[in-house]
């Protein structure tokens, strides 16, 4: 690994790290410490800087620890980064969320729920806390599909004002499989998508969180394809969001995200990232599709 005395070869570091799985990177980290008596990440940080350093540190971090660190940063930075809370808590599985809560306590020195409730409020906070329990119902309850659709309609478009509690309870607790059937039933009942109701009845962070939950219930890869597109369509690329998604999904569903991106936007994710001039195209594993 090229370090002091020779200069730091960023291309070599990037090629080495992105061609290995995260588990293999952890083995490299352990072997480096055994051979050199110091931490590889610290050694890399001393030689690198800026976005490239952030990217390398992200690649060297185990996935659950990375999620926990991103949540901690979102909560403890200057102001709360609600977009990070929404992205992670809406998209991770129940098992992953439970692991994140444990690792957050161990590595960040606090309780995630306490930190979230200390920095958020209202219905937004309530839905975040429900998602944080990682205890969605399992499977599909056929007897509740029609009733859930009717309750969502009655809570939103079917009345003056919005019964947000109903939205939170159903969207926060039912399984994704069940919700997809509820959304189909809702569309037949209302003549429009559930997203239209959410956009018409709610605003701000609560709206963004409800929409993220719905989109992830329908398709997590499509949700991330849309988020990636958004990160590169703003005035100036949102490098942090782009990096966080590429790193966290690289070994999970990146091939599916690529396929969704191509279908939704008619362009390859690889080429779109390259046009933005980002280092992150190297994480985009596999062929240039």
PDB file of C-alpha atoms in Angstrom:
ATOM      1  CA  UNK A   1       0.000   0.000   0.000  1.00  0.00           C
ATOM      2  CA  UNK A   2       1.678   3.238  -1.183  1.00  0.00           C
ATOM      3  CA  UNK A   3       2.316   5.721   1.604  1.00  0.00           C
ATOM      4  CA  UNK A   4       4.865   8.252   2.816  1.00  0.00           C
ATOM      5  CA  UNK A   5       8.129   8.447   0.968  1.00  0.00           C
ATOM      6  CA  UNK A   6       6.622   7.403  -2.320  1.00  0.00           C
ATOM      7  CA  UNK A   7       3.550   9.621  -2.312  1.00  0.00           C
ATOM      8  CA  UNK A   8       0.019   8.346  -2.158  1.00  0.00           C
ATOM      9  CA  UNK A   9      -1.221   6.686  -5.322  1.00  0.00           C
ATOM     10  CA  UNK A  10      -4.939   7.398  -5.169  1.00  0.00           C
ATOM     11  CA  UNK A  11      -5.759   5.326  -8.262  1.00  0.00           C
ATOM     12  CA  UNK A  12      -4.088   2.260  -6.739  1.00  0.00           C
ATOM     13  CA  UNK A  13      -5.903   2.717  -3.427  1.00  0.00           C
ATOM     14  CA  UNK A  14      -9.231   3.123  -5.197  1.00  0.00           C
ATOM     15  CA  UNK A  15      -8.676   0.128  -7.467  1.00  0.00           C
ATOM     16  CA  UNK A  16      -7.595  -2.064  -4.546  1.00  0.00           C
ATOM     17  CA  UNK A  17     -10.506  -1.128  -2.280  1.00  0.00           C
ATOM     18  CA  UNK A  18     -13.311  -1.178  -4.844  1.00  0.00           C
ATOM     19  CA  UNK A  19     -12.289  -4.559  -6.244  1.00  0.00           C
ATOM     20  CA  UNK A  20     -12.679  -6.138  -2.776  1.00  0.00           C
ATOM     21  CA  UNK A  21     -15.823  -6.842  -0.767  1.00  0.00           C
ATOM     22  CA  UNK A  22     -16.323  -5.049   2.530  1.00  0.00           C
ATOM     23  CA  UNK A  23     -15.457  -8.261   4.402  1.00  0.00           C
ATOM     24  CA  UNK A  24     -12.185  -8.492   2.473  1.00  0.00           C
ATOM     25  CA  UNK A  25     -11.427  -4.845   3.318  1.00  0.00           C
ATOM     26  CA  UNK A  26     -11.851  -5.694   7.014  1.00  0.00           C
ATOM     27  CA  UNK A  27      -9.348  -8.547   6.562  1.00  0.00           C
ATOM     28  CA  UNK A  28      -6.907  -6.155   4.848  1.00  0.00           C
ATOM     29  CA  UNK A  29      -7.340  -3.723   7.764  1.00  0.00           C
ATOM     30  CA  UNK A  30      -6.591  -6.485  10.305  1.00  0.00           C
ATOM     31  CA  UNK A  31      -3.574  -7.736   8.331  1.00  0.00           C
ATOM     32  CA  UNK A  32      -2.176  -4.194   8.041  1.00  0.00           C
ATOM     33  CA  UNK A  33      -2.422  -3.670  11.793  1.00  0.00           C
ATOM     34  CA  UNK A  34      -0.715  -6.998  12.443  1.00  0.00           C
ATOM     35  CA  UNK A  35       2.116  -6.192  10.016  1.00  0.00           C
ATOM     36  CA  UNK A  36       2.632  -2.502  10.806  1.00  0.00           C
ATOM     37  CA  UNK A  37       1.270  -2.044  14.326  1.00  0.00           C
ATOM     38  CA  UNK A  38      -1.030   0.797  13.367  1.00  0.00           C
ATOM     39  CA  UNK A  39      -4.525   1.370  12.055  1.00  0.00           C
ATOM     40  CA  UNK A  40      -4.881   1.379   8.272  1.00  0.00           C
ATOM     41  CA  UNK A  41      -7.758   3.885   8.233  1.00  0.00           C
ATOM     42  CA  UNK A  42      -5.751   6.338  10.358  1.00  0.00           C
ATOM     43  CA  UNK A  43      -2.754   5.869   8.051  1.00  0.00           C
ATOM     44  CA  UNK A  44      -4.907   6.531   4.989  1.00  0.00           C
ATOM     45  CA  UNK A  45      -6.510   9.591   6.588  1.00  0.00           C
ATOM     46  CA  UNK A  46      -3.079  11.060   7.306  1.00  0.00           C
ATOM     47  CA  UNK A  47      -2.255  10.895   3.594  1.00  0.00           C
ATOM     48  CA  UNK A  48      -5.578  11.805   2.015  1.00  0.00           C
ATOM     49  CA  UNK A  49      -7.988  14.700   2.192  1.00  0.00           C
ATOM     50  CA  UNK A  50     -11.340  16.050   1.064  1.00  0.00           C
ATOM     51  CA  UNK A  51     -13.990  13.924  -0.601  1.00  0.00           C
ATOM     52  CA  UNK A  52     -11.520  11.203  -1.504  1.00  0.00           C
ATOM     53  CA  UNK A  53     -10.626  10.689   2.155  1.00  0.00           C
ATOM     54  CA  UNK A  54     -14.336  10.553   3.064  1.00  0.00           C
ATOM     55  CA  UNK A  55     -14.918   7.967   0.346  1.00  0.00           C
ATOM     56  CA  UNK A  56     -12.003   5.756   1.408  1.00  0.00           C
ATOM     57  CA  UNK A  57     -13.032   5.860   5.080  1.00  0.00           C
ATOM     58  CA  UNK A  58     -16.586   4.930   4.051  1.00  0.00           C
ATOM     59  CA  UNK A  59     -15.319   1.976   2.015  1.00  0.00           C
ATOM     60  CA  UNK A  60     -13.222   0.753   4.956  1.00  0.00           C
ATOM     61  CA  UNK A  61     -16.165   0.836   7.393  1.00  0.00           C
ATOM     62  CA  UNK A  62     -18.434  -2.212   7.954  1.00  0.00           C
ATOM     63  CA  UNK A  63     -21.936  -1.502   6.529  1.00  0.00           C
ATOM     64  CA  UNK A  64     -23.871  -1.376   9.822  1.00  0.00           C
ATOM     65  CA  UNK A  65     -21.163   0.786  11.429  1.00  0.00           C
ATOM     66  CA  UNK A  66     -21.299   3.068   8.392  1.00  0.00           C
ATOM     67  CA  UNK A  67     -25.072   3.506   8.744  1.00  0.00           C
ATOM     68  CA  UNK A  68     -24.696   4.185  12.474  1.00  0.00           C
ATOM     69  CA  UNK A  69     -21.947   6.752  11.837  1.00  0.00           C
ATOM     70  CA  UNK A  70     -24.040   8.512   9.177  1.00  0.00           C
ATOM     71  CA  UNK A  71     -27.008   8.739  11.553  1.00  0.00           C
ATOM     72  CA  UNK A  72     -24.759  10.053  14.338  1.00  0.00           C
ATOM     73  CA  UNK A  73     -23.295  12.661  12.002  1.00  0.00           C
ATOM     74  CA  UNK A  74     -26.808  13.653  10.860  1.00  0.00           C
ATOM     75  CA  UNK A  75     -27.957  14.117  14.458  1.00  0.00           C
ATOM     76  CA  UNK A  76     -24.858  15.631  16.012  1.00  0.00           C
ATOM     77  CA  UNK A  77     -23.760  18.008  13.250  1.00  0.00           C
ATOM     78  CA  UNK A  78     -24.774  21.649  12.945  1.00  0.00           C
ATOM     79  CA  UNK A  79     -28.532  21.168  12.635  1.00  0.00           C
ATOM     80  CA  UNK A  80     -30.182  17.811  12.009  1.00  0.00           C
ATOM     81  CA  UNK A  81     -29.808  16.326   8.526  1.00  0.00           C
ATOM     82  CA  UNK A  82     -33.336  14.953   8.212  1.00  0.00           C
ATOM     83  CA  UNK A  83     -32.700  13.598   4.702  1.00  0.00           C
ATOM     84  CA  UNK A  84     -30.168  11.082   6.089  1.00  0.00           C
ATOM     85  CA  UNK A  85     -32.570   9.953   8.840  1.00  0.00           C
ATOM     86  CA  UNK A  86     -35.310   9.482   6.232  1.00  0.00           C
ATOM     87  CA  UNK A  87     -33.100   7.619   3.745  1.00  0.00           C
ATOM     88  CA  UNK A  88     -31.660   5.113   6.217  1.00  0.00           C
ATOM     89  CA  UNK A  89     -34.702   4.430   8.398  1.00  0.00           C
ATOM     90  CA  UNK A  90     -37.123   4.145   5.458  1.00  0.00           C
ATOM     91  CA  UNK A  91     -34.939   1.812   3.388  1.00  0.00           C
ATOM     92  CA  UNK A  92     -33.252  -0.636   5.773  1.00  0.00           C
ATOM     93  CA  UNK A  93     -34.746  -3.995   6.732  1.00  0.00           C
ATOM     94  CA  UNK A  94     -36.046  -4.626  10.261  1.00  0.00           C
ATOM     95  CA  UNK A  95     -32.996  -6.802  11.024  1.00  0.00           C
ATOM     96  CA  UNK A  96     -30.609  -4.114   9.766  1.00  0.00           C
ATOM     97  CA  UNK A  97     -32.301  -1.424  11.852  1.00  0.00           C
ATOM     98  CA  UNK A  98     -32.021  -3.528  15.011  1.00  0.00           C
ATOM     99  CA  UNK A  99     -28.296  -4.047  14.293  1.00  0.00           C
ATOM    100  CA  UNK A 100     -27.830  -0.317  13.656  1.00  0.00           C
ATOM    101  CA  UNK A 101     -29.402   0.505  17.055  1.00  0.00           C
ATOM    102  CA  UNK A 102     -26.972  -1.875  18.802  1.00  0.00           C
ATOM    103  CA  UNK A 103     -23.902  -0.631  16.939  1.00  0.00           C
ATOM    104  CA  UNK A 104     -24.903   3.025  17.429  1.00  0.00           C
ATOM    105  CA  UNK A 105     -24.954   2.508  21.199  1.00  0.00           C
ATOM    106  CA  UNK A 106     -21.600   0.704  21.148  1.00  0.00           C
ATOM    107  CA  UNK A 107     -19.710   2.968  18.734  1.00  0.00           C
ATOM    108  CA  UNK A 108     -21.423   6.356  19.066  1.00  0.00           C
ATOM    109  CA  UNK A 109     -21.909   6.287  22.837  1.00  0.00           C
ATOM    110  CA  UNK A 110     -25.624   7.004  22.998  1.00  0.00           C
ATOM    111  CA  UNK A 111     -29.100   5.668  22.358  1.00  0.00           C
ATOM    112  CA  UNK A 112     -30.270   6.305  18.814  1.00  0.00           C
ATOM    113  CA  UNK A 113     -33.930   6.686  19.802  1.00  0.00           C
ATOM    114  CA  UNK A 114     -33.061   9.219  22.489  1.00  0.00           C
ATOM    115  CA  UNK A 115     -30.896  11.207  20.055  1.00  0.00           C
ATOM    116  CA  UNK A 116     -33.662  11.175  17.423  1.00  0.00           C
ATOM    117  CA  UNK A 117     -36.386  12.251  19.856  1.00  0.00           C
ATOM    118  CA  UNK A 118     -34.077  15.004  21.114  1.00  0.00           C
ATOM    119  CA  UNK A 119     -33.649  16.447  17.624  1.00  0.00           C
ATOM    120  CA  UNK A 120     -37.071  15.918  16.007  1.00  0.00           C
ATOM    121  CA  UNK A 121     -40.699  16.550  16.891  1.00  0.00           C
ATOM    122  CA  UNK A 122     -44.335  15.905  16.054  1.00  0.00           C
ATOM    123  CA  UNK A 123     -45.599  13.304  13.608  1.00  0.00           C
ATOM    124  CA  UNK A 124     -42.203  13.198  11.870  1.00  0.00           C
ATOM    125  CA  UNK A 125     -40.597  12.075  15.131  1.00  0.00           C
ATOM    126  CA  UNK A 126     -43.370   9.555  15.814  1.00  0.00           C
ATOM    127  CA  UNK A 127     -42.934   7.773  12.474  1.00  0.00           C
ATOM    128  CA  UNK A 128     -39.134   7.749  12.823  1.00  0.00           C
ATOM    129  CA  UNK A 129     -39.468   6.106  16.249  1.00  0.00           C
ATOM    130  CA  UNK A 130     -41.900   3.495  14.877  1.00  0.00           C
ATOM    131  CA  UNK A 131     -39.474   2.665  12.049  1.00  0.00           C
ATOM    132  CA  UNK A 132     -36.632   2.519  14.573  1.00  0.00           C
ATOM    133  CA  UNK A 133     -38.326  -0.386  16.377  1.00  0.00           C
ATOM    134  CA  UNK A 134     -37.626  -2.626  13.357  1.00  0.00           C
ATOM    135  CA  UNK A 135     -40.802  -4.553  14.066  1.00  0.00           C
ATOM    136  CA  UNK A 136     -42.967  -4.438  10.954  1.00  0.00           C
ATOM    137  CA  UNK A 137     -45.662  -7.099  10.643  1.00  0.00           C
ATOM    138  CA  UNK A 138     -44.586 -10.164   8.690  1.00  0.00           C
ATOM    139  CA  UNK A 139     -46.269 -11.376   5.514  1.00  0.00           C
ATOM    140  CA  UNK A 140     -49.669 -10.355   4.141  1.00  0.00           C
ATOM    141  CA  UNK A 141     -52.892 -10.186   6.118  1.00  0.00           C
ATOM    142  CA  UNK A 142     -55.518 -10.695   3.400  1.00  0.00           C
ATOM    143  CA  UNK A 143     -58.350  -9.665   5.737  1.00  0.00           C
ATOM    144  CA  UNK A 144     -56.815  -6.229   6.344  1.00  0.00           C
ATOM    145  CA  UNK A 145     -55.900  -5.158   2.785  1.00  0.00           C
ATOM    146  CA  UNK A 146     -59.239  -3.576   1.832  1.00  0.00           C
ATOM    147  CA  UNK A 147     -59.757  -2.126   5.289  1.00  0.00           C
ATOM    148  CA  UNK A 148     -56.292  -0.526   5.346  1.00  0.00           C
ATOM    149  CA  UNK A 149     -56.931   1.021   1.910  1.00  0.00           C
ATOM    150  CA  UNK A 150     -60.301   2.389   3.084  1.00  0.00           C
ATOM    151  CA  UNK A 151     -58.765   3.757   6.294  1.00  0.00           C
ATOM    152  CA  UNK A 152     -56.004   5.534   4.350  1.00  0.00           C
ATOM    153  CA  UNK A 153     -58.581   7.027   1.978  1.00  0.00           C
ATOM    154  CA  UNK A 154     -60.832   8.103   4.840  1.00  0.00           C
ATOM    155  CA  UNK A 155     -57.850   9.588   6.691  1.00  0.00           C
ATOM    156  CA  UNK A 156     -56.771  11.721   3.731  1.00  0.00           C
ATOM    157  CA  UNK A 157     -58.745  12.485   0.611  1.00  0.00           C
ATOM    158  CA  UNK A 158     -62.010  11.246   2.124  1.00  0.00           C
ATOM    159  CA  UNK A 159     -62.222  13.945   4.793  1.00  0.00           C
ATOM    160  CA  UNK A 160     -61.577  17.586   5.559  1.00  0.00           C
ATOM    161  CA  UNK A 161     -58.181  17.701   7.231  1.00  0.00           C
ATOM    162  CA  UNK A 162     -55.894  14.699   7.551  1.00  0.00           C
ATOM    163  CA  UNK A 163     -55.784  11.916  10.124  1.00  0.00           C
ATOM    164  CA  UNK A 164     -51.989  11.637  10.029  1.00  0.00           C
ATOM    165  CA  UNK A 165     -51.973   9.035  12.814  1.00  0.00           C
ATOM    166  CA  UNK A 166     -53.679   6.525  10.493  1.00  0.00           C
ATOM    167  CA  UNK A 167     -51.046   7.053   7.794  1.00  0.00           C
ATOM    168  CA  UNK A 168     -48.243   6.655  10.341  1.00  0.00           C
ATOM    169  CA  UNK A 169     -49.710   3.522  11.923  1.00  0.00           C
ATOM    170  CA  UNK A 170     -50.397   1.675   8.660  1.00  0.00           C
ATOM    171  CA  UNK A 171     -47.302   2.760   6.712  1.00  0.00           C
ATOM    172  CA  UNK A 172     -45.009   2.334   9.702  1.00  0.00           C
ATOM    173  CA  UNK A 173     -46.137  -1.128  10.802  1.00  0.00           C
ATOM    174  CA  UNK A 174     -47.353  -3.217   7.861  1.00  0.00           C
ATOM    175  CA  UNK A 175     -44.951  -5.379   5.834  1.00  0.00           C
ATOM    176  CA  UNK A 176     -43.805  -4.150   2.435  1.00  0.00           C
ATOM    177  CA  UNK A 177     -45.583  -7.057   0.740  1.00  0.00           C
ATOM    178  CA  UNK A 178     -48.833  -6.147   2.482  1.00  0.00           C
ATOM    179  CA  UNK A 179     -48.449  -2.431   1.709  1.00  0.00           C
ATOM    180  CA  UNK A 180     -47.994  -3.069  -2.016  1.00  0.00           C
ATOM    181  CA  UNK A 181     -51.398  -4.779  -2.077  1.00  0.00           C
ATOM    182  CA  UNK A 182     -52.904  -1.967   0.017  1.00  0.00           C
ATOM    183  CA  UNK A 183     -51.580   0.602  -2.487  1.00  0.00           C
ATOM    184  CA  UNK A 184     -53.199  -1.313  -5.368  1.00  0.00           C
ATOM    185  CA  UNK A 185     -56.516  -1.408  -3.483  1.00  0.00           C
ATOM    186  CA  UNK A 186     -56.152   2.291  -2.624  1.00  0.00           C
ATOM    187  CA  UNK A 187     -55.688   3.222  -6.287  1.00  0.00           C
ATOM    188  CA  UNK A 188     -58.883   1.367  -7.260  1.00  0.00           C
ATOM    189  CA  UNK A 189     -60.740   3.118  -4.459  1.00  0.00           C
ATOM    190  CA  UNK A 190     -59.388   6.644  -4.875  1.00  0.00           C
ATOM    191  CA  UNK A 191     -58.568   6.669  -8.585  1.00  0.00           C
ATOM    192  CA  UNK A 192     -55.096   7.963  -7.777  1.00  0.00           C
ATOM    193  CA  UNK A 193     -51.846   6.789  -6.167  1.00  0.00           C
ATOM    194  CA  UNK A 194     -51.240   6.973  -2.419  1.00  0.00           C
ATOM    195  CA  UNK A 195     -48.319   9.332  -3.147  1.00  0.00           C
ATOM    196  CA  UNK A 196     -50.763  11.890  -4.572  1.00  0.00           C
ATOM    197  CA  UNK A 197     -52.717  11.855  -1.316  1.00  0.00           C
ATOM    198  CA  UNK A 198     -49.543  12.238   0.778  1.00  0.00           C
ATOM    199  CA  UNK A 199     -48.338  15.144  -1.369  1.00  0.00           C
ATOM    200  CA  UNK A 200     -51.736  16.836  -1.119  1.00  0.00           C
ATOM    201  CA  UNK A 201     -52.309  16.256   2.588  1.00  0.00           C
ATOM    202  CA  UNK A 202     -48.854  16.657   4.217  1.00  0.00           C
ATOM    203  CA  UNK A 203     -45.835  18.946   3.945  1.00  0.00           C
ATOM    204  CA  UNK A 204     -42.166  19.199   4.876  1.00  0.00           C
ATOM    205  CA  UNK A 205     -40.183  16.414   6.519  1.00  0.00           C
ATOM    206  CA  UNK A 206     -43.265  14.336   7.323  1.00  0.00           C
ATOM    207  CA  UNK A 207     -44.260  14.361   3.649  1.00  0.00           C
ATOM    208  CA  UNK A 208     -40.730  13.367   2.621  1.00  0.00           C
ATOM    209  CA  UNK A 209     -40.625  10.521   5.157  1.00  0.00           C
ATOM    210  CA  UNK A 210     -44.070   9.155   4.234  1.00  0.00           C
ATOM    211  CA  UNK A 211     -43.171   9.261   0.530  1.00  0.00           C
ATOM    212  CA  UNK A 212     -39.855   7.488   1.205  1.00  0.00           C
ATOM    213  CA  UNK A 213     -41.650   4.740   3.163  1.00  0.00           C
ATOM    214  CA  UNK A 214     -44.163   4.258   0.316  1.00  0.00           C
ATOM    215  CA  UNK A 215     -41.448   4.236  -2.358  1.00  0.00           C
ATOM    216  CA  UNK A 216     -39.324   1.736  -0.413  1.00  0.00           C
ATOM    217  CA  UNK A 217     -42.351  -0.515   0.125  1.00  0.00           C
ATOM    218  CA  UNK A 218     -42.872  -0.501  -3.650  1.00  0.00           C
ATOM    219  CA  UNK A 219     -39.200  -0.883  -4.652  1.00  0.00           C
ATOM    220  CA  UNK A 220     -36.066  -0.043  -2.674  1.00  0.00           C
ATOM    221  CA  UNK A 221     -33.854  -0.057  -5.822  1.00  0.00           C
ATOM    222  CA  UNK A 222     -36.237   2.373  -7.588  1.00  0.00           C
ATOM    223  CA  UNK A 223     -36.186   4.621  -4.495  1.00  0.00           C
ATOM    224  CA  UNK A 224     -32.376   4.760  -4.591  1.00  0.00           C
ATOM    225  CA  UNK A 225     -32.308   5.264  -8.365  1.00  0.00           C
ATOM    226  CA  UNK A 226     -34.527   8.322  -7.877  1.00  0.00           C
ATOM    227  CA  UNK A 227     -32.372   9.557  -4.966  1.00  0.00           C
ATOM    228  CA  UNK A 228     -29.192   9.177  -7.046  1.00  0.00           C
ATOM    229  CA  UNK A 229     -30.758  11.064  -9.921  1.00  0.00           C
ATOM    230  CA  UNK A 230     -31.825  13.819  -7.538  1.00  0.00           C
ATOM    231  CA  UNK A 231     -28.330  14.071  -6.056  1.00  0.00           C
ATOM    232  CA  UNK A 232     -26.896  14.717  -9.525  1.00  0.00           C
ATOM    233  CA  UNK A 233     -29.620  17.033 -10.783  1.00  0.00           C
ATOM    234  CA  UNK A 234     -29.297  19.713  -8.136  1.00  0.00           C
ATOM    235  CA  UNK A 235     -27.310  22.882  -8.719  1.00  0.00           C
ATOM    236  CA  UNK A 236     -23.952  21.243  -8.076  1.00  0.00           C
ATOM    237  CA  UNK A 237     -23.762  17.534  -7.340  1.00  0.00           C
ATOM    238  CA  UNK A 238     -24.732  16.477  -3.814  1.00  0.00           C
ATOM    239  CA  UNK A 239     -21.537  14.455  -3.341  1.00  0.00           C
ATOM    240  CA  UNK A 240     -22.361  13.295   0.180  1.00  0.00           C
ATOM    241  CA  UNK A 241     -25.691  11.721  -0.838  1.00  0.00           C
ATOM    242  CA  UNK A 242     -24.183  10.245  -3.988  1.00  0.00           C
ATOM    243  CA  UNK A 243     -21.312   8.732  -2.004  1.00  0.00           C
ATOM    244  CA  UNK A 244     -23.489   7.446   0.845  1.00  0.00           C
ATOM    245  CA  UNK A 245     -25.844   5.600  -1.514  1.00  0.00           C
ATOM    246  CA  UNK A 246     -23.109   4.175  -3.739  1.00  0.00           C
ATOM    247  CA  UNK A 247     -21.114   2.886  -0.761  1.00  0.00           C
ATOM    248  CA  UNK A 248     -24.049   1.564   1.273  1.00  0.00           C
ATOM    249  CA  UNK A 249     -25.786  -0.204  -1.636  1.00  0.00           C
ATOM    250  CA  UNK A 250     -22.698  -1.438  -3.531  1.00  0.00           C
ATOM    251  CA  UNK A 251     -23.008  -4.986  -2.177  1.00  0.00           C
ATOM    252  CA  UNK A 252     -26.754  -4.989  -1.582  1.00  0.00           C
ATOM    253  CA  UNK A 253     -28.756  -4.113  -4.680  1.00  0.00           C
ATOM    254  CA  UNK A 254     -26.559  -2.002  -6.951  1.00  0.00           C
ATOM    255  CA  UNK A 255     -27.326  -4.114 -10.044  1.00  0.00           C
ATOM    256  CA  UNK A 256     -31.048  -3.606  -9.427  1.00  0.00           C
ATOM    257  CA  UNK A 257     -30.533   0.124  -8.827  1.00  0.00           C
ATOM    258  CA  UNK A 258     -28.619   0.358 -12.123  1.00  0.00           C
ATOM    259  CA  UNK A 259     -31.438  -1.404 -13.987  1.00  0.00           C
ATOM    260  CA  UNK A 260     -34.064   0.887 -12.393  1.00  0.00           C
ATOM    261  CA  UNK A 261     -31.995   3.976 -13.182  1.00  0.00           C
ATOM    262  CA  UNK A 262     -31.699   2.994 -16.857  1.00  0.00           C
ATOM    263  CA  UNK A 263     -35.436   2.253 -17.064  1.00  0.00           C
ATOM    264  CA  UNK A 264     -36.479   5.440 -15.267  1.00  0.00           C
ATOM    265  CA  UNK A 265     -34.065   7.921 -16.850  1.00  0.00           C
ATOM    266  CA  UNK A 266     -32.966   6.325 -20.124  1.00  0.00           C
ATOM    267  CA  UNK A 267     -29.264   6.616 -19.268  1.00  0.00           C
ATOM    268  CA  UNK A 268     -26.705   4.389 -17.598  1.00  0.00           C
ATOM    269  CA  UNK A 269     -25.865   5.193 -13.978  1.00  0.00           C
ATOM    270  CA  UNK A 270     -22.166   4.677 -14.735  1.00  0.00           C
ATOM    271  CA  UNK A 271     -22.160   7.288 -17.517  1.00  0.00           C
ATOM    272  CA  UNK A 272     -24.308   9.722 -15.544  1.00  0.00           C
ATOM    273  CA  UNK A 273     -21.865   9.627 -12.616  1.00  0.00           C
ATOM    274  CA  UNK A 274     -18.900   9.998 -14.988  1.00  0.00           C
ATOM    275  CA  UNK A 275     -20.472  13.100 -16.518  1.00  0.00           C
ATOM    276  CA  UNK A 276     -20.668  14.564 -13.001  1.00  0.00           C
ATOM    277  CA  UNK A 277     -16.896  14.065 -12.742  1.00  0.00           C
ATOM    278  CA  UNK A 278     -17.143  12.009  -9.546  1.00  0.00           C
ATOM    279  CA  UNK A 279     -14.657   9.428  -8.252  1.00  0.00           C
ATOM    280  CA  UNK A 280     -17.634   7.274  -7.384  1.00  0.00           C
ATOM    281  CA  UNK A 281     -17.990   5.498 -10.730  1.00  0.00           C
ATOM    282  CA  UNK A 282     -15.343   3.030  -9.489  1.00  0.00           C
ATOM    283  CA  UNK A 283     -17.777   1.688  -6.889  1.00  0.00           C
ATOM    284  CA  UNK A 284     -20.244   1.005  -9.674  1.00  0.00           C
ATOM    285  CA  UNK A 285     -19.271  -2.635  -9.935  1.00  0.00           C
ATOM    286  CA  UNK A 286     -19.505  -4.803 -13.018  1.00  0.00           C
ATOM    287  CA  UNK A 287     -19.867  -3.824 -16.638  1.00  0.00           C
ATOM    288  CA  UNK A 288     -20.736  -0.383 -17.841  1.00  0.00           C
ATOM    289  CA  UNK A 289     -24.456  -1.045 -18.263  1.00  0.00           C
TER     290      UNK A 289
END
